[in-house]
Coordinates of C-alpha atoms and ligand atoms in Angstrom, one line a residue:
M115 CA -3.4 -35.3 53.7
P116 CA -4.0 -31.6 54.8
A117 CA -1.2 -29.8 56.7
V118 CA -0.8 -30.1 60.4
L119 CA -0.9 -26.6 62.0
Y120 CA 0.5 -25.7 65.4
I121 CA -0.5 -22.3 66.8
V122 CA 2.3 -21.2 69.1
V123 CA 1.1 -18.9 71.9
P124 CA 3.6 -17.4 74.4
C125 CA 2.0 -16.6 77.7
Y126 CA 3.3 -14.6 80.6
N127 CA 1.0 -13.8 83.5
E128 CA -2.1 -14.1 81.3
Q129 CA -4.6 -15.6 83.7
E130 CA -7.2 -13.0 82.8
V131 CA -7.1 -13.3 79.1
L132 CA -6.2 -17.0 78.5
P133 CA -9.7 -18.4 79.3
I134 CA -11.1 -15.9 76.8
T135 CA -8.7 -16.4 73.9
A136 CA -7.9 -20.1 74.2
P137 CA -11.4 -21.2 72.9
M138 CA -11.0 -18.7 70.1
F139 CA -7.7 -20.4 68.9
L140 CA -9.4 -23.8 69.2
Q141 CA -12.4 -22.6 67.2
K142 CA -10.1 -21.4 64.5
I143 CA -8.5 -24.8 64.3
R144 CA -11.9 -26.4 64.1
D145 CA -13.0 -24.0 61.4
L146 CA -9.9 -24.4 59.3
A147 CA -10.0 -28.2 59.7
A148 CA -13.7 -28.3 58.7
A149 CA -12.9 -26.3 55.6
G150 CA -10.3 -29.0 54.8
K151 CA -7.4 -26.6 54.8
I152 CA -5.6 -28.2 57.8
S153 CA -5.6 -31.5 59.5
D154 CA -7.6 -32.3 62.6
E155 CA -4.2 -33.3 64.2
S156 CA -3.5 -29.5 64.5
R157 CA -2.9 -28.1 67.9
V158 CA -2.7 -25.0 70.0
L159 CA 0.6 -25.0 71.8
F160 CA 0.9 -22.7 74.8
V161 CA 4.3 -21.7 76.1
N162 CA 4.2 -20.6 79.7
D163 CA 7.0 -18.2 80.1
G164 CA 7.6 -18.7 83.8
S165 CA 4.4 -17.0 84.8
K166 CA 3.9 -16.1 88.5
D167 CA 0.1 -16.3 88.4
K168 CA -2.2 -19.2 87.5
T169 CA -1.4 -19.3 83.8
W170 CA 0.2 -22.8 83.9
E171 CA -2.7 -24.2 85.9
I172 CA -5.1 -22.9 83.3
I173 CA -3.0 -24.3 80.4
S174 CA -2.8 -27.7 82.1
G175 CA -6.5 -27.6 82.7
L176 CA -7.2 -26.8 79.0
A177 CA -4.9 -29.7 77.9
R178 CA -6.9 -32.1 80.1
E179 CA -10.2 -30.9 78.6
D180 CA -9.4 -31.1 74.9
E181 CA -6.6 -32.9 73.1
H182 CA -6.2 -29.9 70.7
Y183 CA -4.6 -28.0 73.5
L184 CA -0.9 -28.6 74.4
G185 CA 1.4 -26.7 76.8
I186 CA 5.0 -26.5 77.7
S187 CA 6.4 -24.5 80.5
Q188 CA 9.7 -22.7 80.7
S189 CA 11.8 -23.2 83.8
R190 CA 11.7 -19.4 84.4
N191 CA 10.7 -16.2 82.7
R192 CA 13.0 -15.6 79.7
G193 CA 11.1 -13.1 77.7
H194 CA 8.7 -13.2 74.7
Q195 CA 11.3 -14.0 72.0
N196 CA 12.7 -17.0 73.8
A197 CA 9.2 -18.2 74.6
V198 CA 8.2 -18.1 71.0
L199 CA 11.4 -19.9 70.0
A200 CA 10.8 -22.6 72.5
G201 CA 7.3 -23.2 71.1
L202 CA 8.5 -23.2 67.5
M203 CA 11.4 -25.6 68.1
E204 CA 9.1 -27.9 70.1
A205 CA 6.5 -27.8 67.2
K206 CA 8.8 -28.1 64.2
D207 CA 9.1 -31.9 64.2
R208 CA 5.4 -32.4 64.9
C209 CA 3.7 -30.3 62.3
D210 CA 3.9 -28.8 58.8
I211 CA 3.2 -25.2 59.6
T212 CA 3.3 -23.0 62.7
I213 CA 1.6 -19.7 63.4
S214 CA 3.0 -17.7 66.3
I215 CA 0.5 -15.3 67.9
D216 CA 0.2 -13.3 71.2
C217 CA -2.3 -14.6 73.6
D218 CA -4.0 -11.3 74.4
G219 CA -6.3 -11.2 71.4
Q220 CA -4.6 -8.1 69.9
D221 CA -3.7 -9.9 66.7
D222 CA -6.7 -10.7 64.5
I223 CA -7.2 -14.5 64.6
N224 CA -9.1 -14.3 61.4
A225 CA -6.0 -13.4 59.5
M226 CA -4.9 -17.0 59.9
D227 CA -7.3 -18.0 57.1
K228 CA -5.4 -15.8 54.7
M229 CA -2.1 -17.0 56.1
V230 CA -3.0 -20.7 55.5
D231 CA -4.3 -19.8 52.0
E232 CA -0.9 -18.2 51.2
Y233 CA 0.9 -21.3 52.5
L234 CA -1.3 -23.5 50.3
N235 CA -0.3 -21.2 47.4
G236 CA 3.3 -22.1 48.0
C237 CA 4.6 -19.5 50.5
E238 CA 6.7 -20.9 53.3
V239 CA 6.6 -17.7 55.5
V240 CA 3.7 -15.4 55.8
Y241 CA 4.1 -12.2 57.9
G242 CA 1.1 -10.7 59.6
V243 CA 1.3 -6.9 59.1
R244 CA -0.7 -4.4 61.1
E245 CA -2.7 -2.2 58.9
S246 CA -4.3 0.1 61.4
R247 CA -3.4 1.0 64.9
D248 CA -6.5 3.0 65.7
T249 CA -7.0 1.2 69.0
D250 CA -3.5 1.8 70.3
T251 CA -2.9 5.0 72.2
F252 CA -1.2 7.8 70.3
F253 CA 2.0 7.2 72.4
K254 CA 2.1 3.5 71.7
R255 CA 1.5 4.0 68.0
F256 CA 4.1 6.7 67.8
T257 CA 6.8 4.7 69.7
A258 CA 6.0 1.5 67.8
Q259 CA 6.3 3.3 64.4
S260 CA 9.5 5.1 65.4
F261 CA 10.8 1.7 66.4
Y262 CA 10.5 0.3 62.9
K263 CA 11.9 3.4 61.3
F264 CA 14.8 3.6 63.7
L265 CA 15.6 -0.1 63.1
S266 CA 15.7 0.3 59.3
A267 CA 17.7 3.5 59.6
M268 CA 20.3 1.5 61.6
G269 CA 20.5 -1.2 59.0
A270 CA 18.4 -3.9 60.7
E271 CA 15.9 -5.0 58.1
V272 CA 12.5 -5.8 59.4
V273 CA 9.1 -6.1 57.7
Y274 CA 7.4 -2.8 58.5
N275 CA 4.7 -3.1 61.1
H276 CA 5.2 -6.8 61.5
A277 CA 5.6 -8.1 65.0
D278 CA 5.7 -11.8 65.8
Y279 CA 2.4 -12.9 64.3
R280 CA 3.5 -15.0 61.4
L281 CA 3.1 -18.4 59.7
V282 CA 6.4 -20.3 59.3
S283 CA 6.5 -23.8 57.7
S284 CA 8.4 -26.6 59.4
R285 CA 10.8 -26.7 56.5
V286 CA 11.9 -23.1 57.2
L287 CA 12.1 -23.9 61.0
Q288 CA 14.4 -26.9 60.3
E289 CA 16.8 -24.5 58.6
F290 CA 16.2 -21.8 61.3
A291 CA 17.3 -24.3 64.0
N292 CA 20.8 -23.8 62.6
F293 CA 20.8 -20.2 63.7
K294 CA 22.4 -20.7 67.0
E295 CA 22.6 -17.2 68.3
V296 CA 21.5 -16.4 71.9
N297 CA 20.5 -12.8 71.2
L298 CA 17.1 -13.4 69.6
F299 CA 15.2 -11.0 67.4
L300 CA 13.0 -13.4 65.5
R301 CA 11.3 -10.9 63.2
G302 CA 14.7 -9.9 61.8
M303 CA 16.1 -13.4 61.7
I304 CA 13.3 -15.3 59.9
P305 CA 13.8 -13.1 56.8
L306 CA 17.4 -14.2 56.8
V307 CA 16.4 -17.8 56.3
G308 CA 14.9 -16.9 53.0
F309 CA 12.3 -19.0 51.1
K310 CA 9.2 -17.7 49.4
S311 CA 7.3 -15.2 51.7
T312 CA 4.5 -12.8 51.6
C313 CA 2.5 -10.4 53.9
V314 CA -1.1 -10.5 55.1
G315 CA -2.7 -7.4 56.6
Y316 CA -4.8 -7.3 59.7
S317 CA -6.0 -4.6 62.1
R318 CA -4.7 -4.6 65.6
A319 CA -7.3 -4.7 68.3
E320 CA -7.1 -3.7 72.0
R321 CA -5.8 -6.1 74.5
I322 CA -8.8 -8.2 75.7
A323 CA -7.7 -8.2 79.4
G324 CA -4.6 -7.8 81.5
K325 CA -1.9 -5.3 80.7
S326 CA 1.0 -5.0 78.2
H327 CA 4.4 -6.4 79.1
Y328 CA 6.1 -4.1 76.6
P329 CA 6.4 -0.7 78.2
L330 CA 8.7 1.8 76.6
K331 CA 11.8 0.5 78.5
K332 CA 11.3 -3.0 77.1
M333 CA 10.6 -1.6 73.6
L334 CA 13.9 0.3 73.7
A335 CA 15.7 -2.8 74.8
L336 CA 14.2 -4.8 72.0
A337 CA 15.2 -2.1 69.5
V338 CA 18.8 -2.2 70.8
D339 CA 18.8 -6.0 70.6
G340 CA 17.4 -5.9 67.1
I341 CA 19.9 -3.5 65.8
T342 CA 23.0 -5.0 67.5
S343 CA 22.0 -8.6 66.5
L344 CA 21.3 -7.7 62.9
S345 CA 23.6 -4.9 61.9
V346 CA 27.0 -3.4 62.5
K347 CA 25.9 -0.1 61.0
P348 CA 26.2 1.8 64.3
L349 CA 29.9 0.8 64.4
H350 CA 30.3 2.2 60.9
M351 CA 28.5 5.4 62.0
I352 CA 30.9 5.8 64.9
T353 CA 33.8 5.6 62.5
G354 CA 32.2 8.1 60.2
F355 CA 31.5 10.4 63.1
G356 CA 35.0 10.0 64.4
V357 CA 36.4 11.2 61.0
L358 CA 34.0 14.2 61.1
V359 CA 35.0 15.2 64.6
A360 CA 38.7 14.7 63.8
F361 CA 38.3 16.9 60.8
A362 CA 36.5 19.6 62.8
S363 CA 39.3 19.4 65.5
F364 CA 41.9 19.8 62.8
I365 CA 40.2 23.0 61.7
G366 CA 40.0 24.1 65.3
V367 CA 43.7 23.6 65.8
L368 CA 44.5 25.5 62.7
W369 CA 42.3 28.4 63.9
A370 CA 44.0 28.3 67.3
I371 CA 47.5 28.4 65.8
V372 CA 46.5 31.3 63.5
T373 CA 45.0 33.3 66.3
A374 CA 48.1 32.6 68.5
L375 CA 50.4 33.7 65.7
L376 CA 48.4 36.9 65.2
G377 CA 48.9 37.6 68.9
R378 CA 45.1 37.6 69.4
A379 CA 45.0 34.6 71.7
V380 CA 42.3 35.1 74.3
A381 CA 41.5 33.3 77.5
G382 CA 39.0 31.1 75.6
W383 CA 37.8 29.3 78.6
A384 CA 34.2 28.9 77.4
S385 CA 35.1 27.4 74.0
T386 CA 37.7 25.1 75.4
T387 CA 35.3 23.8 78.0
C388 CA 32.6 23.3 75.4
I389 CA 34.9 21.3 73.2
V390 CA 36.1 19.1 76.0
C391 CA 32.6 18.4 77.2
F392 CA 31.3 17.7 73.7
V393 CA 34.2 15.4 72.7
S394 CA 34.1 13.4 75.9
G395 CA 30.4 13.0 75.6
V396 CA 30.8 11.7 72.0
Q397 CA 33.5 9.4 73.2
L398 CA 31.4 8.0 75.9
I399 CA 28.5 7.3 73.6
C400 CA 30.8 5.6 71.1
L401 CA 32.3 3.5 73.8
G402 CA 28.8 2.6 75.0
I403 CA 27.8 1.4 71.5
I404 CA 31.0 -0.6 71.1
G405 CA 30.3 -2.0 74.6
E406 CA 26.9 -3.1 73.4
Y407 CA 28.5 -5.3 70.8
V408 CA 31.2 -6.6 73.2
G409 CA 28.4 -7.5 75.6
K410 CA 26.7 -9.4 72.7
I411 CA 29.9 -11.3 71.9
Y412 CA 30.3 -12.1 75.6
M413 CA 26.8 -13.6 75.8
E414 CA 27.2 -15.5 72.5
T415 CA 30.5 -17.1 73.6
K416 CA 28.9 -18.6 76.6
Q417 CA 26.4 -20.5 74.4
R418 CA 23.9 -20.9 77.2
P419 CA 20.7 -22.6 76.3
R420 CA 18.1 -20.3 74.9
Y421 CA 15.2 -22.0 76.7
I422 CA 14.7 -24.7 79.2
I423 CA 11.5 -26.6 79.2
S424 CA 10.6 -27.8 82.7
E425 CA 7.1 -29.3 82.0
R426 CA 4.9 -30.5 79.3
T427 CA 1.3 -31.3 79.3
W428 CA 2.0 -34.5 77.5
N429 CA 4.2 -37.6 78.0
E430 CA 7.4 -37.1 76.1
E431 CA 7.7 -40.8 75.1
K432 CA 4.5 -40.6 73.1
Ligands
LIG8 N1 5.2 -12.5 76.9 C1 6.0 -13.5 77.2 N2 7.1 -13.3 78.1 C2 7.4 -12.0 78.6 C3 6.5 -11.0 78.2 C4 5.4 -11.2 77.3 O1 5.8 -14.7 76.8 O2 8.3 -11.9 79.3 C5 4.0 -12.7 76.0 C6 2.7 -12.2 76.5 O3 2.0 -13.2 77.3 C7 1.9 -12.0 75.2 C8 3.1 -11.6 74.2 O4 4.3 -12.1 74.8 O5 1.3 -13.1 74.7 C9 3.1 -10.1 73.9 O6 3.2 -9.4 75.1 P1 2.3 -8.1 75.4 O7 0.9 -8.3 74.9 O8 2.5 -7.8 76.8 O9 3.0 -7.0 74.5 P2 2.4 -5.9 73.5 O10 1.4 -6.5 72.7 O11 1.8 -4.9 74.4 O12 3.5 -5.4 72.7
LIG9 MG1 -0.2 -7.5 73.3

């Protein structure tokens, strides 16, 4: 019996692009099923992330049209990571493999063939890795690449140029369900589950329609989330930096004493002000970084649900 595949697609305000990409996902399932690689029980599972436009109406309409389309709706907008998680958790008991993909057509759907092949070869996780970013603007390419470099410099291990386009088997998802953290950074968490994995390259296309929901501000927030949920390296760096500043201050104090003893003490207003400004700036930054972690702990202790599904396109008893 071939594997049942669920394609998990997060959608937020995607009314322009959904009618174009949904049939593409369906066709991919048909093609893979026709090739005997997956079962015809495979489905496209849309996760409406509290869209304010007609996205949910479109999803419900698709589900009525063809049984291969399924949809769940989150009770409100919670962000891409939570939407993907909701879809994966919903899918994990109904299928053998999941592939998460954005709904804007930027990720090459044809890479799914290779992903499924790798699964059939025994891999439980297959990361989609962007090989070229020719279609991205220079700015997007530059910020996105700096993002990966910055993450790994900060001790958060991620697969280079991999976003959230990946195949994950339900076996891995069952284990992943035990990762209870509220701060989600899926691309850094899935590697922690382990199991045999590999990468499949694809080239990234332009968004078919609509506009990106990941402006620089959200990318920065995602980077901070990624670092603080995967690594405590910034805290170590603060300690290291503190030692350095303390050492420099010690030398400064020695210098001050020596000049005073030699009777050459000058007003020294400028240097004093500089040092005070510098050290207080450093302290504020360090406090801020520690605060980020305290904030994370605060959110984790609340143990709020990571997603709330308000509607499904199917009857739950079924
Ligand atoms: N998305 C979501 N919730 C959000 C923001 C985005 O589910 O709050 C979805 C969006 O519909 C898309 C995917 O996440 O399918 C990636 O978003 P986008 O294409 O805007 O990001 P980019 O590709 O520009 O990084
Ligand atoms: Mg996109």
